[in-house]
XYZ file of C-alpha atoms in Angstrom:
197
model
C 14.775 -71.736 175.023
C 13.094 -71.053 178.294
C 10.916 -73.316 179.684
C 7.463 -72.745 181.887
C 6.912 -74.122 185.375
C 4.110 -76.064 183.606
C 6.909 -77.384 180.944
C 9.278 -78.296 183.889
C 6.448 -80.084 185.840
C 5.515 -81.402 182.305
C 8.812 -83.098 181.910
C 9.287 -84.058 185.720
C 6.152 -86.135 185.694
C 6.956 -87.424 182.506
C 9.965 -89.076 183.383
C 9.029 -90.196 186.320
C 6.351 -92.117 184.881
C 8.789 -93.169 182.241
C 10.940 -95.048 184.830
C 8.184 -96.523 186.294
C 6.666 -97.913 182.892
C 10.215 -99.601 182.309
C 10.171 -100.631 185.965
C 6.213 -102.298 186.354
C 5.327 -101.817 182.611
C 2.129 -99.863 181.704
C -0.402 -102.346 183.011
C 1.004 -102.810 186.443
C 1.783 -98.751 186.776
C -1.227 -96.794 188.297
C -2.151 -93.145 187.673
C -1.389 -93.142 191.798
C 1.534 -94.272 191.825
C 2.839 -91.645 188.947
C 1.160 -89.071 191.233
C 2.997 -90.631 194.571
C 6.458 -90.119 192.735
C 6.031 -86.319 192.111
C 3.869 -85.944 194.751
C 0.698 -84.619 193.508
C -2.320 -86.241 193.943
C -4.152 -88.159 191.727
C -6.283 -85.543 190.618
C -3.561 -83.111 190.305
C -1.843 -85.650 188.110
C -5.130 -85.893 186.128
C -5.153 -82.293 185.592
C -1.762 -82.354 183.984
C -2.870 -85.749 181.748
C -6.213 -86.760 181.691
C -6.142 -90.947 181.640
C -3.262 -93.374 181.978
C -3.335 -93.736 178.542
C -2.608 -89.776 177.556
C 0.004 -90.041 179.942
C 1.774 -93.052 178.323
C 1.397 -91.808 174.532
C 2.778 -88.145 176.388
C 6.180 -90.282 177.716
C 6.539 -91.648 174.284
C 6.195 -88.834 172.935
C 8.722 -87.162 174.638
C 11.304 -90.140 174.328
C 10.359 -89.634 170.318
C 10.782 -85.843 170.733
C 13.791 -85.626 173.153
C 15.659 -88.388 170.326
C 15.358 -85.825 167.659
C 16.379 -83.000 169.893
C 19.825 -84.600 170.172
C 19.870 -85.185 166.221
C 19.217 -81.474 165.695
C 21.941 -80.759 167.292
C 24.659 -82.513 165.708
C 22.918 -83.507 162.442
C 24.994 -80.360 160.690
C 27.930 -81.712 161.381
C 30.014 -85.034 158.769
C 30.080 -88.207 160.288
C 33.130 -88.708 161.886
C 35.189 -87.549 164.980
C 33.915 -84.372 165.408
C 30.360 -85.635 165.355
C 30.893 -88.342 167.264
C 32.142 -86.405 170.201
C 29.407 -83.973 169.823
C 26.864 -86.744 169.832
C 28.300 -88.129 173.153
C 27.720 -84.924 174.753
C 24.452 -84.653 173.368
C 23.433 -88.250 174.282
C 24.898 -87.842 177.899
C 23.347 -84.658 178.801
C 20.019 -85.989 177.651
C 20.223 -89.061 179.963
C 21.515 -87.719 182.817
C 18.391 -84.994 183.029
C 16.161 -87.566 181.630
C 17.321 -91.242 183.394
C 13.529 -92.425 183.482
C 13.371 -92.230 179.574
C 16.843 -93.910 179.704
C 15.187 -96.481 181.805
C 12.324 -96.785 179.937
C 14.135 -97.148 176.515
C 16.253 -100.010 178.575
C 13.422 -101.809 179.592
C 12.633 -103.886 176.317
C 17.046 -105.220 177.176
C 16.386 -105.020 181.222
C 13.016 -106.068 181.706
C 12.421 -108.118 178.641
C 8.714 -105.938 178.485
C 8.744 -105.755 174.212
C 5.102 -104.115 174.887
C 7.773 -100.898 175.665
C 9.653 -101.142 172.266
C 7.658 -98.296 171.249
C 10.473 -96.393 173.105
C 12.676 -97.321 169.930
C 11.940 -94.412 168.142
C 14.197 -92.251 170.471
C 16.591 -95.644 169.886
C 16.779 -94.804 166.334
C 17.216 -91.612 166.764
C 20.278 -92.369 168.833
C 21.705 -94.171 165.709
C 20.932 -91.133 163.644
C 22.621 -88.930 165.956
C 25.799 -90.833 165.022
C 25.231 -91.171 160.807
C 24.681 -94.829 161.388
C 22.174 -96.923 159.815
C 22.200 -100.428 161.240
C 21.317 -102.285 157.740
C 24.513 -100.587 156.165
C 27.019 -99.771 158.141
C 29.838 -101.173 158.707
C 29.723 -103.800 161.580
C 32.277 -102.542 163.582
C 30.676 -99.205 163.386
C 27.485 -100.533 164.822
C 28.813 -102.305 167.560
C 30.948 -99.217 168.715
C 27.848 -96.888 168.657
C 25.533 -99.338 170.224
C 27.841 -99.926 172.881
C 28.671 -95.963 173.427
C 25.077 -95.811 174.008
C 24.889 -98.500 176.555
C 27.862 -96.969 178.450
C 25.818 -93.276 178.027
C 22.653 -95.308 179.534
C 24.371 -97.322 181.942
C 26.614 -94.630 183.285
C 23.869 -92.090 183.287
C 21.547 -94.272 185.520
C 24.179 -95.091 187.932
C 25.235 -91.352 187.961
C 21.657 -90.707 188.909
C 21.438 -93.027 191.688
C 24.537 -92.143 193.343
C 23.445 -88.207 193.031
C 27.173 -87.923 190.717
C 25.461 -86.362 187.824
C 27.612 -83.749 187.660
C 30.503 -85.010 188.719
C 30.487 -88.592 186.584
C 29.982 -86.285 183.152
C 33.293 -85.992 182.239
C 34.136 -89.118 182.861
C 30.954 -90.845 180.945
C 31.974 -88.473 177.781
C 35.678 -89.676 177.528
C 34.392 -93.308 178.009
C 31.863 -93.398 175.537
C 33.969 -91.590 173.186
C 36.825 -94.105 173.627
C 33.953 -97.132 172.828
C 33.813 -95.236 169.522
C 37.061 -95.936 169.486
C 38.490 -92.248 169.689
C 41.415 -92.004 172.035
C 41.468 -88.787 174.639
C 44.203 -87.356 174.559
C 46.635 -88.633 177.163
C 44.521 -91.531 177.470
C 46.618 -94.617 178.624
C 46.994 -97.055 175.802
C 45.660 -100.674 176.040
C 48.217 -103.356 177.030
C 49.546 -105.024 173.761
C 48.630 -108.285 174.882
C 45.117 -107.167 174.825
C 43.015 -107.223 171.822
C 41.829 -103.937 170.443
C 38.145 -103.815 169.413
């Protein structure tokens, strides 16, 4: 699907504002600051989303939107293996071209802000992505995913600020993949003195 220059400027400013929601929250984030960090001004900004307020309910949006993107894409596909390593791929090429909405979906864990827990839909989503429901799956299941996605955010953000995007992907894939507790192949075993999760 090909995007317009309006689209891509869309999405830049959205997730720029995204990051800095999760970083100052919504009440302590101007419109001028969002316009200083894609460097428009604050009218240009205005012309793209009229208030702070469209431009919050835009980022959710988004999040919400960019969630279900990655369920599309792998929701075809039986729970297990197979899906699993396509939702990895999915998850980690969403975050690294989106790390503000991986920051902002973060924020309610690294900020403490629950006023950005609306971000949860795209959170959901995640668990979708991977066939798991949190009120009946199996508890080791849960805790795999949940941390796979942790290591997909974490990863992603550090990837970002280190400018490694590219070159951390492979590497983020084969680690949240083995979280889910799917050896690579030719992956070095744990020591047996070690407990396996």
């Amino acid at each position: 699907m090909t995007r317009t220059f309006r689209q891509q400027a869309d999405e830049q400013i959205l997730d720029r504002a995204a990051a800095l929601f999760a970083r100052h929250g919504f009440e302590h984030t101007s419109v001028q600051a969002v316009a200083d960090a894609v460097g428009l001004s604050k009218a240009g900004l205005l012309h793209h989303f009229p208030s702070k307020d469209a431009l919050h309910a835009a980022v959710l949006a988004q999040s919400a939107d960019l969630g279900q993107r990655v369920v599309d894409q792998v929701d075809h596909l039986p729970v297990g293996v197979a899906r699993d390593r396509a939702a990895v791929e999915a998850m980690v090429d969403f975050a690294l071209a989106h790390p503000g909405m991986v920051a902002l979906l973060l924020a309610p864990v690294t900020q403490g802000d629950p006023g950005e827990a609306q971000a949860a839909g795209a959170g959901a989503a995640a668990l979708r992505a991977f066939g798991v429901d949190p009120e009946t799956a199996d508890t080791e299941r849960v805790v795999r995913v949940i941390g796979a996605l942790a290591a997909v955010a974490v990863l992603a953000l550090a990837a970002d600020q280190h400018d490694q995007t590219t070159a951390w992907r492979p590497f983020v894939v084969a680690t949240c993949t083995d979280a889910l507790g799917h050896r690579r192949p030719g992956a070095t075993p744990s020591r047996p003195d070690q407990v396996e999760a």
